[in-house]
Amino acid sequence: MRALLVVNPAATTTSARTRDVLAHALASDLKLEVATTQYRGHARDLARQAAQGGTAELVIALGGDGTVNEVVNGLLHDGPAPERLPRLAVVPGGSTNVFARALGMPNDVVEATGHLLDALEAGSERTIGLGIAGGVPGTDDAEIPDRWFTFTAGLGFDAGVIGRVEQQRERGKRSTHPLYVRQVLRQFLNEPHRRNGTITLRREDAEPVTELSLSIVCNTAPWSYLGNKPLYAAPEASFDTGLDVLGLRRLTPLAVSRYGTQLLTSSPERGPRGKHAVTLHDLTRFTLHSQAPLPFQMDGDHLGLRTSVSFTGVRRALRVIV
């Protein structure tokens, strides 16, 4: 099988020597081309070229969730066509690797490579659904292009945390779970919309959901991890359905303590709940609108401030090796 290995040299948990060993192992079973990313967006460009040029039947992303997101957006540049496009495989190399773990991949890069080779030999694959987020016609954000996401997007609080983490990483800090926890506390202390949410969720044939302070969109469960602890913001979310949403109307100290505890003790059967929590399952199309610009993130990548975002859940968008 012709395969392209897209390597992020800045991947948090892999060294150059480890990446060379993994590439050698993959090359023993594949007709492998290796490409190392050199700039932000390069993984997307490489995957798009592979899809449009027909040069690969498989594209393997070696890196974190950001690298995977770029590869997916490159593969789906011209839209979903699961039977025509190259398959996607992932070898986790980031600090969290939510997408790979949600697919059942080991979080260790060496074990994941062995798992991938076994899956290729067995022909084990599945076709998964993905999400798209973009601008809303008639708003200030109308011209923002559509972008695919694999496991989550968020408008508001969680995106603000991710923005703070990225600022710390630009200053040389390593992406660690304690770093995320510190930025959660700092975001909470500086959150201007804790008591009066500015977000409204709109969808056809349903009343709008108003005054949300936090909105998390999930394409799968778990939503994220704290170390090895999975966190289920929307336990029913699945690669086989549409999109799920968790919204919170209050971010007061009491509410944050309650919902934070529920998130830390969440399970595949039970997520955050209460009178200020809104959960919606299997949505195909909806929009989020905010009265004030709020941080926006997709797959853990901070994308700046938004006032309006459209969402679409696309079933059977891409084939992945599992």
Coordinates of C-alpha atoms in Angstrom, one line a residue:
M1 CA 0.0 0.0 0.0
R2 CA 1.3 3.5 -0.9
A3 CA 1.3 5.6 2.2
L4 CA 2.4 9.1 3.2
L5 CA 3.7 9.6 6.7
V6 CA 3.2 13.2 7.8
V7 CA 5.6 14.0 10.7
N8 CA 5.3 16.9 13.1
P9 CA 8.9 17.4 14.3
A10 CA 7.6 19.5 17.3
A11 CA 5.4 16.6 18.5
T12 CA 5.5 16.8 22.3
T13 CA 6.2 13.1 23.2
T14 CA 8.5 11.9 20.4
S15 CA 12.2 12.4 19.7
A16 CA 13.8 12.5 16.3
R17 CA 15.3 9.0 17.0
T18 CA 11.9 7.6 17.9
R19 CA 10.3 9.1 14.8
D20 CA 13.0 7.5 12.7
V21 CA 12.5 4.1 14.3
L22 CA 8.7 4.3 13.8
A23 CA 9.1 5.4 10.1
H24 CA 11.4 2.4 9.6
A25 CA 8.9 0.0 11.1
L26 CA 6.1 1.4 8.9
A27 CA 8.2 1.2 5.8
S28 CA 8.7 -2.5 6.4
D29 CA 5.0 -3.1 5.5
L30 CA 4.2 -0.1 3.4
K31 CA 5.5 1.7 0.3
L32 CA 6.2 4.7 2.5
E33 CA 7.0 8.4 1.7
V34 CA 7.9 10.5 4.7
A35 CA 7.2 14.3 4.9
T36 CA 8.2 16.5 7.8
T37 CA 6.1 19.6 8.4
Q38 CA 7.9 22.9 8.2
Y39 CA 5.2 25.5 9.0
R40 CA 1.7 25.8 10.4
G41 CA -0.7 24.4 7.8
H42 CA 1.9 22.3 6.1
A43 CA 0.3 19.0 7.2
R44 CA -2.9 20.2 5.5
D45 CA -1.1 21.0 2.3
L46 CA 0.6 17.7 2.2
A47 CA -2.6 15.7 2.8
R48 CA -4.4 17.8 0.2
Q49 CA -1.7 17.1 -2.4
A50 CA -1.9 13.3 -1.6
A51 CA -5.7 13.3 -2.0
Q52 CA -5.8 15.3 -5.2
G53 CA -2.8 13.7 -6.8
G54 CA -3.8 10.1 -6.0
T55 CA -0.3 9.5 -4.7
A56 CA -1.3 7.6 -1.6
E57 CA -3.9 5.2 -0.4
L58 CA -3.2 6.0 3.2
V59 CA -2.1 9.1 5.0
I60 CA -0.6 8.6 8.5
A61 CA -0.4 11.6 10.9
L62 CA 2.4 11.4 13.5
G63 CA 1.7 14.2 15.9
G64 CA -0.9 15.6 18.2
D65 CA -4.5 16.5 17.7
G66 CA -3.5 19.7 15.8
T67 CA -1.5 17.7 13.3
V68 CA -4.4 15.3 12.8
N69 CA -6.8 18.2 12.3
E70 CA -4.6 19.7 9.6
V71 CA -4.3 16.3 7.8
V72 CA -8.1 15.8 7.9
N73 CA -8.7 19.2 6.5
G74 CA -6.3 18.5 3.7
L75 CA -7.9 15.1 2.9
L76 CA -11.4 16.7 2.8
H77 CA -10.4 19.9 1.0
D78 CA -12.8 19.0 -1.9
G79 CA -15.4 17.4 0.4
P80 CA -16.1 14.0 1.8
A81 CA -15.8 10.9 -0.5
P82 CA -14.9 8.0 1.8
E83 CA -14.6 5.4 -1.0
R84 CA -12.3 7.6 -3.1
L85 CA -10.1 9.4 -0.6
P86 CA -7.0 8.0 1.1
R87 CA -7.6 6.4 4.4
L88 CA -6.4 8.1 7.6
A89 CA -4.3 6.6 10.3
V90 CA -2.9 8.2 13.4
V91 CA 0.2 7.6 15.5
P92 CA -0.2 9.8 18.6
G93 CA 2.7 12.1 19.4
G94 CA 1.0 15.0 21.3
S95 CA 0.3 15.7 24.9
T96 CA -3.3 14.5 25.0
N97 CA -4.1 12.8 21.7
V98 CA -7.9 12.7 22.1
F99 CA -8.8 11.7 18.6
A100 CA -6.4 8.7 18.5
R101 CA -7.5 7.5 21.9
A102 CA -11.2 7.9 21.0
L103 CA -10.5 5.5 18.1
G104 CA -9.1 3.0 20.5
M105 CA -5.4 3.6 19.7
P106 CA -2.8 3.1 22.5
N107 CA -1.4 6.4 23.8
D108 CA 2.2 5.2 23.6
V109 CA 3.8 5.8 20.2
V110 CA 5.5 2.5 19.9
E111 CA 2.5 0.5 21.0
A112 CA 0.3 2.6 18.6
T113 CA 2.6 1.8 15.7
G114 CA 2.4 -1.9 16.4
H115 CA -1.4 -1.6 16.7
L116 CA -1.5 0.2 13.4
L117 CA 0.5 -2.4 11.6
D118 CA -1.8 -5.2 13.0
A119 CA -4.8 -3.2 11.9
L120 CA -3.4 -2.8 8.4
E121 CA -2.7 -6.5 8.1
A122 CA -6.2 -7.4 9.3
G123 CA -7.8 -4.7 7.1
S124 CA -9.5 -3.1 10.2
E125 CA -11.1 0.2 9.3
R126 CA -14.2 2.2 10.0
T127 CA -15.9 5.2 8.4
I128 CA -16.5 8.0 10.9
G129 CA -18.5 11.2 11.0
L130 CA -16.9 14.6 11.5
G131 CA -18.0 18.1 12.2
I132 CA -17.7 21.3 10.2
A133 CA -17.6 24.8 11.6
G134 CA -17.7 28.1 9.6
G135 CA -19.1 31.5 9.2
V136 CA -22.8 32.4 9.4
P137 CA -24.3 34.4 6.5
G138 CA -25.4 37.9 7.3
T139 CA -23.0 38.2 10.3
D140 CA -19.6 39.8 10.9
D141 CA -18.1 36.3 10.6
A142 CA -19.8 35.4 7.4
E143 CA -16.5 35.2 5.4
I144 CA -14.8 32.8 7.7
P145 CA -14.1 29.6 5.7
D146 CA -15.5 26.2 6.8
R147 CA -13.1 23.9 8.7
W148 CA -13.5 20.3 9.7
F149 CA -13.0 19.1 13.3
T150 CA -12.5 15.6 14.5
F151 CA -13.6 15.5 18.2
T152 CA -14.5 19.0 19.6
A153 CA -15.1 22.7 19.1
G154 CA -15.9 25.3 21.7
L155 CA -17.1 28.9 21.9
G156 CA -16.3 30.7 25.2
F157 CA -14.6 29.5 28.3
D158 CA -12.8 26.3 27.1
A159 CA -11.5 28.1 24.1
G160 CA -10.2 30.9 26.4
V161 CA -8.3 28.3 28.4
I162 CA -6.7 26.9 25.2
G163 CA -5.7 30.4 24.1
R164 CA -4.0 30.9 27.4
V165 CA -2.2 27.6 27.1
E166 CA -1.0 28.5 23.6
Q167 CA 0.4 31.8 24.9
Q168 CA 2.3 29.9 27.6
R169 CA 3.7 27.5 25.0
E170 CA 4.9 30.4 22.9
R171 CA 6.9 31.6 25.9
G172 CA 8.6 28.2 26.1
K173 CA 6.4 26.3 28.6
R174 CA 5.7 22.6 27.9
S175 CA 2.2 21.5 27.3
T176 CA 1.4 19.6 30.5
H177 CA -1.8 18.8 32.4
P178 CA -0.8 21.1 35.3
L179 CA -0.3 23.9 32.8
Y180 CA -3.9 23.4 31.7
V181 CA -5.2 23.4 35.2
R182 CA -3.5 26.7 36.0
Q183 CA -5.0 28.3 32.9
V184 CA -8.5 27.1 33.8
L185 CA -8.2 28.9 37.1
R186 CA -6.8 32.1 35.5
Q187 CA -9.5 32.0 32.8
F188 CA -12.2 31.6 35.5
L189 CA -10.9 34.6 37.5
N190 CA -10.9 36.8 34.4
E191 CA -14.1 35.5 32.8
P192 CA -16.3 38.6 32.1
H193 CA -19.5 36.6 31.4
R194 CA -19.7 34.2 34.3
R195 CA -23.2 35.2 35.6
N196 CA -24.8 36.4 32.4
G197 CA -24.1 34.2 29.4
T198 CA -24.0 35.8 26.0
I199 CA -24.3 32.7 23.8
T200 CA -27.5 31.7 22.0
L201 CA -27.9 28.3 20.2
R202 CA -30.3 28.3 17.3
R203 CA -31.6 25.3 15.2
E204 CA -34.5 24.7 12.9
D205 CA -37.9 23.6 14.5
A206 CA -36.8 24.2 18.0
E207 CA -36.8 27.1 20.5
P208 CA -33.4 28.9 20.8
V209 CA -31.3 28.0 23.9
T210 CA -30.2 31.4 25.4
E211 CA -27.9 32.9 28.0
L212 CA -25.2 30.2 27.7
S213 CA -21.8 31.1 29.3
L214 CA -20.1 28.0 27.9
S215 CA -20.7 25.9 24.8
I216 CA -18.8 22.7 24.0
V217 CA -19.5 20.8 20.8
C218 CA -18.5 17.1 20.8
N219 CA -18.2 14.7 17.9
T220 CA -17.2 11.8 20.1
A221 CA -16.7 10.8 23.7
P222 CA -14.7 11.3 25.8
W223 CA -14.4 15.0 25.2
S224 CA -10.8 15.2 26.6
Y225 CA -8.4 13.7 29.2
L226 CA -6.8 14.8 32.4
G227 CA -3.7 12.5 32.4
N228 CA -5.2 9.1 31.9
K229 CA -8.6 10.1 33.2
P230 CA -11.3 10.5 30.4
L231 CA -13.6 13.4 30.7
Y232 CA -17.1 13.0 29.3
A233 CA -18.8 16.4 28.6
A234 CA -21.3 14.7 26.3
P235 CA -21.3 10.9 27.0
E236 CA -23.7 10.1 24.1
A237 CA -21.5 11.7 21.5
S238 CA -20.2 9.3 18.8
F239 CA -18.4 9.1 15.5
D240 CA -21.5 7.4 14.2
T241 CA -24.0 10.2 15.0
G242 CA -24.3 13.9 14.6
L243 CA -22.9 16.5 17.0
D244 CA -23.6 16.8 20.7
V245 CA -23.6 20.0 22.8
L246 CA -23.0 20.8 26.4
G247 CA -24.0 24.3 27.4
L248 CA -23.7 25.9 30.9
R249 CA -25.7 29.0 31.8
R250 CA -23.7 29.9 34.9
L251 CA -20.0 30.0 35.7
T252 CA -20.2 31.2 39.3
P253 CA -17.8 29.7 41.8
L254 CA -20.5 27.3 43.1
A255 CA -21.5 26.3 39.5
V256 CA -17.9 25.8 38.4
S257 CA -17.2 23.7 41.5
R258 CA -20.3 21.5 40.9
Y259 CA -19.9 21.0 37.2
G260 CA -16.2 20.6 37.5
T261 CA -16.6 17.8 40.0
Q262 CA -19.2 16.2 37.7
L263 CA -16.8 16.4 34.8
L264 CA -14.0 14.9 36.8
T265 CA -16.3 12.0 37.9
S266 CA -18.0 11.6 34.6
S267 CA -18.4 8.3 32.8
P268 CA -19.8 6.9 29.5
E269 CA -23.1 6.8 31.3
R270 CA -23.2 10.1 33.1
G271 CA -21.9 13.6 32.3
P272 CA -22.5 17.1 33.7
R273 CA -26.1 17.8 34.7
G274 CA -28.3 20.3 36.6
K275 CA -30.7 23.1 36.1
H276 CA -28.1 25.4 34.5
A277 CA -26.7 22.6 32.2
V278 CA -28.1 22.1 28.7
T279 CA -27.3 18.8 26.8
L280 CA -28.3 18.2 23.2
H281 CA -27.7 15.0 21.2
D282 CA -27.2 14.1 17.6
L283 CA -27.6 17.5 16.0
T284 CA -27.0 17.9 12.2
R285 CA -27.1 21.7 11.9
F286 CA -27.1 24.6 14.3
T287 CA -25.5 28.0 15.0
L288 CA -24.0 29.7 18.0
H289 CA -24.3 33.5 18.3
S290 CA -22.8 35.6 21.0
Q291 CA -23.6 39.2 22.0
A292 CA -19.9 39.8 22.5
P293 CA -16.8 38.3 20.7
L294 CA -15.7 35.2 22.4
P295 CA -12.7 32.8 22.0
F296 CA -13.2 29.9 19.6
Q297 CA -11.4 26.6 19.4
M298 CA -11.4 23.5 17.2
D299 CA -9.7 20.3 18.2
G300 CA -7.6 22.2 20.8
D301 CA -6.5 24.9 18.4
H302 CA -7.3 28.5 19.3
L303 CA -8.7 30.3 16.3
G304 CA -9.3 33.8 17.7
L305 CA -12.6 35.6 18.6
R306 CA -16.0 34.9 17.0
T307 CA -19.5 36.2 17.4
S308 CA -21.3 33.6 15.2
V309 CA -20.4 30.1 14.2
S310 CA -22.3 27.6 12.1
F311 CA -22.0 23.8 12.8
T312 CA -22.8 20.8 10.6
G313 CA -22.4 17.2 11.6
V314 CA -21.4 15.0 8.6
R315 CA -22.0 11.2 8.9
R316 CA -19.6 8.9 7.1
A317 CA -17.1 11.5 6.1
L318 CA -13.7 9.6 6.2
R319 CA -12.3 6.1 6.5
V320 CA -9.8 5.5 9.3
I321 CA -7.6 2.6 10.2
V322 CA -8.5 1.2 13.6

